[in-house]
Amino acid sequence: MKKENVNEIIKRLYTVQDIIRWVFSCLSSSNVFYGHGIENAWEESLQLVLSNINLPYEYTQDMRNAKITKNECSNILNGIEKRIRKRIPMPYITSKSLFYGYEFYVNQKVLIPRSYLVEVINSRFRKYLRNKPSYILDLGTGSGCLAIICSYKFPKAVVEASDVSSEVLNVAKYNVVKHRKNNIKLIKSDLFENLSFKRYNVIITNPPYVKRSEFKYLPYEYHYEPPLGLLADENGLEFINKIIINAYKYLTENGILVCEVGSNKEKLEEFFPELPFKWFKFKDNCCNAFILTRRELMIPDMFF
């Protein structure tokens, strides 16, 4: 965006309502992809504008005509240029992601929160556990969003959140502190390698499962996310297979594994034909996740 164009635009945009409407028009006429925690141009417009002027998302109607400063307007224009020209996902521009009603800090070291497993957590695993869990493991925690939501749902539980990357764990730590969660312990671990608790009631995980051969065909926005959190070898099953084979060793007698697998449902069933996968049904049916008990997970051990 040329400097003279920016100055002209700033002259025409006086109020919060003006700038939201203008950003919405820009996004609506662009070819950006929505799918990183924000599903439409209107929600992205609100996030960009309100983040830059420090207004809450529940801002009142009388704030619509509040004046915006030249500096605020310039920052918003810079943000819209990054979004449309460079196709950077909006949460990376604002460093904020709204996920299931909670706000999380994000940067390009972590995936933007969007896991469908939050629906399972919200149900409190009622159909699958006899009692409330005392120990929960979020395996590959990323931003820490699933661990934190587990903590909200089960405030008396001990929640361990592991990740292989120190930089990722720094982001998770920021969010744990932000949400004032004292029952979450962060652990640097490559899958199950360095875990302190040996038995969990619930292991919940959203591991990398995108095939490398398919990655280049994804919308450009995905290329700003860390490959460490997205990509998997072995036809997308590299980490999922390891988790299935080893998880029973870390579960209580009645413990459960809950795992998101994307579009790998059929491949997984072919690889483990002996396992009685129970598949969750999500609202838009665009992602798959399964649940298996410890007893069910012990079956593959006979074959490896």
mmCIF file with all atom_site columns, N, CA and C in Angstrom, residues 225-257:
data_model
loop_
_atom_site.group_PDB
_atom_site.id
_atom_site.type_symbol
_atom_site.label_atom_id
_atom_site.label_alt_id
_atom_site.label_comp_id
_atom_site.label_asym_id
_atom_site.label_entity_id
_atom_site.label_seq_id
_atom_site.pdbx_PDB_ins_code
_atom_site.Cartn_x
_atom_site.Cartn_y
_atom_site.Cartn_z
_atom_site.occupancy
_atom_site.B_iso_or_equiv
_atom_site.pdbx_formal_charge
_atom_site.auth_seq_id
_atom_site.auth_comp_id
_atom_site.auth_asym_id
_atom_site.auth_atom_id
_atom_site.pdbx_PDB_model_num
ATOM 1  N N  . GLU A 1 225 ? 2.385   -21.323 9.301  1.00 0.00 ? 225 GLU A N  1
ATOM 2  C CA . GLU A 1 225 ? 2.367   -22.106 10.530 1.00 0.00 ? 225 GLU A CA 1
ATOM 3  C C  . GLU A 1 225 ? 3.597   -23.002 10.602 1.00 0.00 ? 225 GLU A C  1
ATOM 4  N N  . PRO A 1 226 ? 4.022   -23.378 11.800 1.00 0.00 ? 226 PRO A N  1
ATOM 5  C CA . PRO A 1 226 ? 5.251   -24.176 11.945 1.00 0.00 ? 226 PRO A CA 1
ATOM 6  C C  . PRO A 1 226 ? 5.077   -25.593 11.410 1.00 0.00 ? 226 PRO A C  1
ATOM 7  N N  . PRO A 1 227 ? 5.935   -26.038 10.501 1.00 0.00 ? 227 PRO A N  1
ATOM 8  C CA . PRO A 1 227 ? 5.855   -27.415 9.989  1.00 0.00 ? 227 PRO A CA 1
ATOM 9  C C  . PRO A 1 227 ? 5.907   -28.452 11.104 1.00 0.00 ? 227 PRO A C  1
ATOM 10 N N  . LEU A 1 228 ? 6.608   -28.128 12.196 1.00 0.00 ? 228 LEU A N  1
ATOM 11 C CA . LEU A 1 228 ? 6.722   -29.046 13.328 1.00 0.00 ? 228 LEU A CA 1
ATOM 12 C C  . LEU A 1 228 ? 5.356   -29.429 13.885 1.00 0.00 ? 228 LEU A C  1
ATOM 13 N N  . GLY A 1 229 ? 4.400   -28.527 13.794 1.00 0.00 ? 229 GLY A N  1
ATOM 14 C CA . GLY A 1 229 ? 3.071   -28.789 14.334 1.00 0.00 ? 229 GLY A CA 1
ATOM 15 C C  . GLY A 1 229 ? 2.089   -29.323 13.325 1.00 0.00 ? 229 GLY A C  1
ATOM 16 N N  . LEU A 1 230 ? 2.478   -29.341 12.045 1.00 0.00 ? 230 LEU A N  1
ATOM 17 C CA . LEU A 1 230 ? 1.553   -29.742 10.979 1.00 0.00 ? 230 LEU A CA 1
ATOM 18 C C  . LEU A 1 230 ? 1.912   -31.054 10.299 1.00 0.00 ? 230 LEU A C  1
ATOM 19 N N  . LEU A 1 231 ? 3.181   -31.225 9.938  1.00 0.00 ? 231 LEU A N  1
ATOM 20 C CA . LEU A 1 231 ? 3.567   -32.258 8.980  1.00 0.00 ? 231 LEU A CA 1
ATOM 21 C C  . LEU A 1 231 ? 3.972   -33.565 9.642  1.00 0.00 ? 231 LEU A C  1
ATOM 22 N N  . ALA A 1 232 ? 3.628   -34.657 8.946  1.00 0.00 ? 232 ALA A N  1
ATOM 23 C CA . ALA A 1 232 ? 3.972   -35.995 9.428  1.00 0.00 ? 232 ALA A CA 1
ATOM 24 C C  . ALA A 1 232 ? 4.337   -36.888 8.256  1.00 0.00 ? 232 ALA A C  1
ATOM 25 N N  . ASP A 1 233 ? 5.360   -37.711 8.452  1.00 0.00 ? 233 ASP A N  1
ATOM 26 C CA . ASP A 1 233 ? 5.736   -38.709 7.446  1.00 0.00 ? 233 ASP A CA 1
ATOM 27 C C  . ASP A 1 233 ? 4.815   -39.925 7.558  1.00 0.00 ? 233 ASP A C  1
ATOM 28 N N  . GLU A 1 234 ? 5.208   -40.999 6.861  1.00 0.00 ? 234 GLU A N  1
ATOM 29 C CA . GLU A 1 234 ? 4.438   -42.251 6.880  1.00 0.00 ? 234 GLU A CA 1
ATOM 30 C C  . GLU A 1 234 ? 2.979   -42.010 6.495  1.00 0.00 ? 234 GLU A C  1
ATOM 31 N N  . ASN A 1 235 ? 2.804   -41.247 5.419  1.00 0.00 ? 235 ASN A N  1
ATOM 32 C CA . ASN A 1 235 ? 1.466   -40.993 4.888  1.00 0.00 ? 235 ASN A CA 1
ATOM 33 C C  . ASN A 1 235 ? 0.574   -40.242 5.879  1.00 0.00 ? 235 ASN A C  1
ATOM 34 N N  . GLY A 1 236 ? 1.195   -39.439 6.729  1.00 0.00 ? 236 GLY A N  1
ATOM 35 C CA . GLY A 1 236 ? 0.448   -38.654 7.707  1.00 0.00 ? 236 GLY A CA 1
ATOM 36 C C  . GLY A 1 236 ? 0.256   -39.333 9.048  1.00 0.00 ? 236 GLY A C  1
ATOM 37 N N  . LEU A 1 237 ? 0.702   -40.578 9.187  1.00 0.00 ? 237 LEU A N  1
ATOM 38 C CA . LEU A 1 237 ? 0.437   -41.359 10.402 1.00 0.00 ? 237 LEU A CA 1
ATOM 39 C C  . LEU A 1 237 ? 1.649   -41.490 11.328 1.00 0.00 ? 237 LEU A C  1
ATOM 40 N N  . GLU A 1 238 ? 2.736   -40.812 11.016 1.00 0.00 ? 238 GLU A N  1
ATOM 41 C CA . GLU A 1 238 ? 3.988   -40.974 11.762 1.00 0.00 ? 238 GLU A CA 1
ATOM 42 C C  . GLU A 1 238 ? 3.797   -40.869 13.275 1.00 0.00 ? 238 GLU A C  1
ATOM 43 N N  . PHE A 1 239 ? 3.197   -39.793 13.734 1.00 0.00 ? 239 PHE A N  1
ATOM 44 C CA . PHE A 1 239 ? 3.048   -39.574 15.175 1.00 0.00 ? 239 PHE A CA 1
ATOM 45 C C  . PHE A 1 239 ? 1.820   -40.283 15.732 1.00 0.00 ? 239 PHE A C  1
ATOM 46 N N  . ILE A 1 240 ? 0.768   -40.337 14.949 1.00 0.00 ? 240 ILE A N  1
ATOM 47 C CA . ILE A 1 240 ? -0.451  -41.015 15.398 1.00 0.00 ? 240 ILE A CA 1
ATOM 48 C C  . ILE A 1 240 ? -0.163  -42.477 15.711 1.00 0.00 ? 240 ILE A C  1
ATOM 49 N N  . ASN A 1 241 ? 0.587   -43.150 14.841 1.00 0.00 ? 241 ASN A N  1
ATOM 50 C CA . ASN A 1 241 ? 0.919   -44.558 15.068 1.00 0.00 ? 241 ASN A CA 1
ATOM 51 C C  . ASN A 1 241 ? 1.708   -44.746 16.363 1.00 0.00 ? 241 ASN A C  1
ATOM 52 N N  . LYS A 1 242 ? 2.694   -43.880 16.582 1.00 0.00 ? 242 LYS A N  1
ATOM 53 C CA . LYS A 1 242 ? 3.512   -43.991 17.801 1.00 0.00 ? 242 LYS A CA 1
ATOM 54 C C  . LYS A 1 242 ? 2.660   -43.796 19.052 1.00 0.00 ? 242 LYS A C  1
ATOM 55 N N  . ILE A 1 243 ? 1.733   -42.866 18.976 1.00 0.00 ? 243 ILE A N  1
ATOM 56 C CA . ILE A 1 243 ? 0.865   -42.595 20.128 1.00 0.00 ? 243 ILE A CA 1
ATOM 57 C C  . ILE A 1 243 ? -0.033  -43.799 20.415 1.00 0.00 ? 243 ILE A C  1
ATOM 58 N N  . ILE A 1 244 ? -0.636  -44.359 19.374 1.00 0.00 ? 244 ILE A N  1
ATOM 59 C CA . ILE A 1 244 ? -1.523  -45.508 19.559 1.00 0.00 ? 244 ILE A CA 1
ATOM 60 C C  . ILE A 1 244 ? -0.771  -46.693 20.157 1.00 0.00 ? 244 ILE A C  1
ATOM 61 N N  . ILE A 1 245 ? 0.420   -46.936 19.678 1.00 0.00 ? 245 ILE A N  1
ATOM 62 C CA . ILE A 1 245 ? 1.195   -48.102 20.123 1.00 0.00 ? 245 ILE A CA 1
ATOM 63 C C  . ILE A 1 245 ? 1.661   -47.962 21.574 1.00 0.00 ? 245 ILE A C  1
ATOM 64 N N  . ASN A 1 246 ? 1.915   -46.732 22.025 1.00 0.00 ? 246 ASN A N  1
ATOM 65 C CA . ASN A 1 246 ? 2.517   -46.538 23.352 1.00 0.00 ? 246 ASN A CA 1
ATOM 66 C C  . ASN A 1 246 ? 1.579   -45.984 24.417 1.00 0.00 ? 246 ASN A C  1
ATOM 67 N N  . ALA A 1 247 ? 0.432   -45.456 24.037 1.00 0.00 ? 247 ALA A N  1
ATOM 68 C CA . ALA A 1 247 ? -0.408  -44.717 24.991 1.00 0.00 ? 247 ALA A CA 1
ATOM 69 C C  . ALA A 1 247 ? -0.874  -45.555 26.172 1.00 0.00 ? 247 ALA A C  1
ATOM 70 N N  . TYR A 1 248 ? -1.158  -46.841 25.958 1.00 0.00 ? 248 TYR A N  1
ATOM 71 C CA . TYR A 1 248 ? -1.710  -47.658 27.045 1.00 0.00 ? 248 TYR A CA 1
ATOM 72 C C  . TYR A 1 248 ? -0.773  -47.729 28.252 1.00 0.00 ? 248 TYR A C  1
ATOM 73 N N  . LYS A 1 249 ? 0.520   -47.579 28.016 1.00 0.00 ? 249 LYS A N  1
ATOM 74 C CA . LYS A 1 249 ? 1.501   -47.642 29.107 1.00 0.00 ? 249 LYS A CA 1
ATOM 75 C C  . LYS A 1 249 ? 1.357   -46.463 30.070 1.00 0.00 ? 249 LYS A C  1
ATOM 76 N N  . TYR A 1 250 ? 0.691   -45.407 29.619 1.00 0.00 ? 250 TYR A N  1
ATOM 77 C CA . TYR A 1 250 ? 0.599   -44.176 30.401 1.00 0.00 ? 250 TYR A CA 1
ATOM 78 C C  . TYR A 1 250 ? -0.826  -43.869 30.850 1.00 0.00 ? 250 TYR A C  1
ATOM 79 N N  . LEU A 1 251 ? -1.730  -44.825 30.681 1.00 0.00 ? 251 LEU A N  1
ATOM 80 C CA . LEU A 1 251 ? -3.126  -44.641 31.069 1.00 0.00 ? 251 LEU A CA 1
ATOM 81 C C  . LEU A 1 251 ? -3.469  -45.467 32.304 1.00 0.00 ? 251 LEU A C  1
ATOM 82 N N  . THR A 1 252 ? -4.390  -44.955 33.106 1.00 0.00 ? 252 THR A N  1
ATOM 83 C CA . THR A 1 252 ? -4.927  -45.733 34.215 1.00 0.00 ? 252 THR A CA 1
ATOM 84 C C  . THR A 1 252 ? -5.760  -46.884 33.652 1.00 0.00 ? 252 THR A C  1
ATOM 85 N N  . GLU A 1 253 ? -6.176  -47.772 34.534 1.00 0.00 ? 253 GLU A N  1
ATOM 86 C CA . GLU A 1 253 ? -6.915  -48.962 34.089 1.00 0.00 ? 253 GLU A CA 1
ATOM 87 C C  . GLU A 1 253 ? -8.134  -48.607 33.249 1.00 0.00 ? 253 GLU A C  1
ATOM 88 N N  . ASN A 1 254 ? -8.843  -47.550 33.638 1.00 0.00 ? 254 ASN A N  1
ATOM 89 C CA . ASN A 1 254 ? -10.030 -47.115 32.898 1.00 0.00 ? 254 ASN A CA 1
ATOM 90 C C  . ASN A 1 254 ? -9.770  -45.844 32.093 1.00 0.00 ? 254 ASN A C  1
ATOM 91 N N  . GLY A 1 255 ? -8.500  -45.566 31.822 1.00 0.00 ? 255 GLY A N  1
ATOM 92 C CA . GLY A 1 255 ? -8.142  -44.350 31.108 1.00 0.00 ? 255 GLY A CA 1
ATOM 93 C C  . GLY A 1 255 ? -8.486  -44.398 29.632 1.00 0.00 ? 255 GLY A C  1
ATOM 94 N N  . ILE A 1 256 ? -8.511  -43.213 29.002 1.00 0.00 ? 256 ILE A N  1
ATOM 95 C CA . ILE A 1 256 ? -8.874  -43.099 27.588 1.00 0.00 ? 256 ILE A CA 1
ATOM 96 C C  . ILE A 1 256 ? -7.875  -42.236 26.830 1.00 0.00 ? 256 ILE A C  1
ATOM 97 N N  . LEU A 1 257 ? -7.720  -42.551 25.554 1.00 0.00 ? 257 LEU A N  1
ATOM 98 C CA . LEU A 1 257 ? -6.949  -41.739 24.612 1.00 0.00 ? 257 LEU A CA 1
ATOM 99 C C  . LEU A 1 257 ? -7.923  -41.072 23.658 1.00 0.00 ? 257 LEU A C  1
#
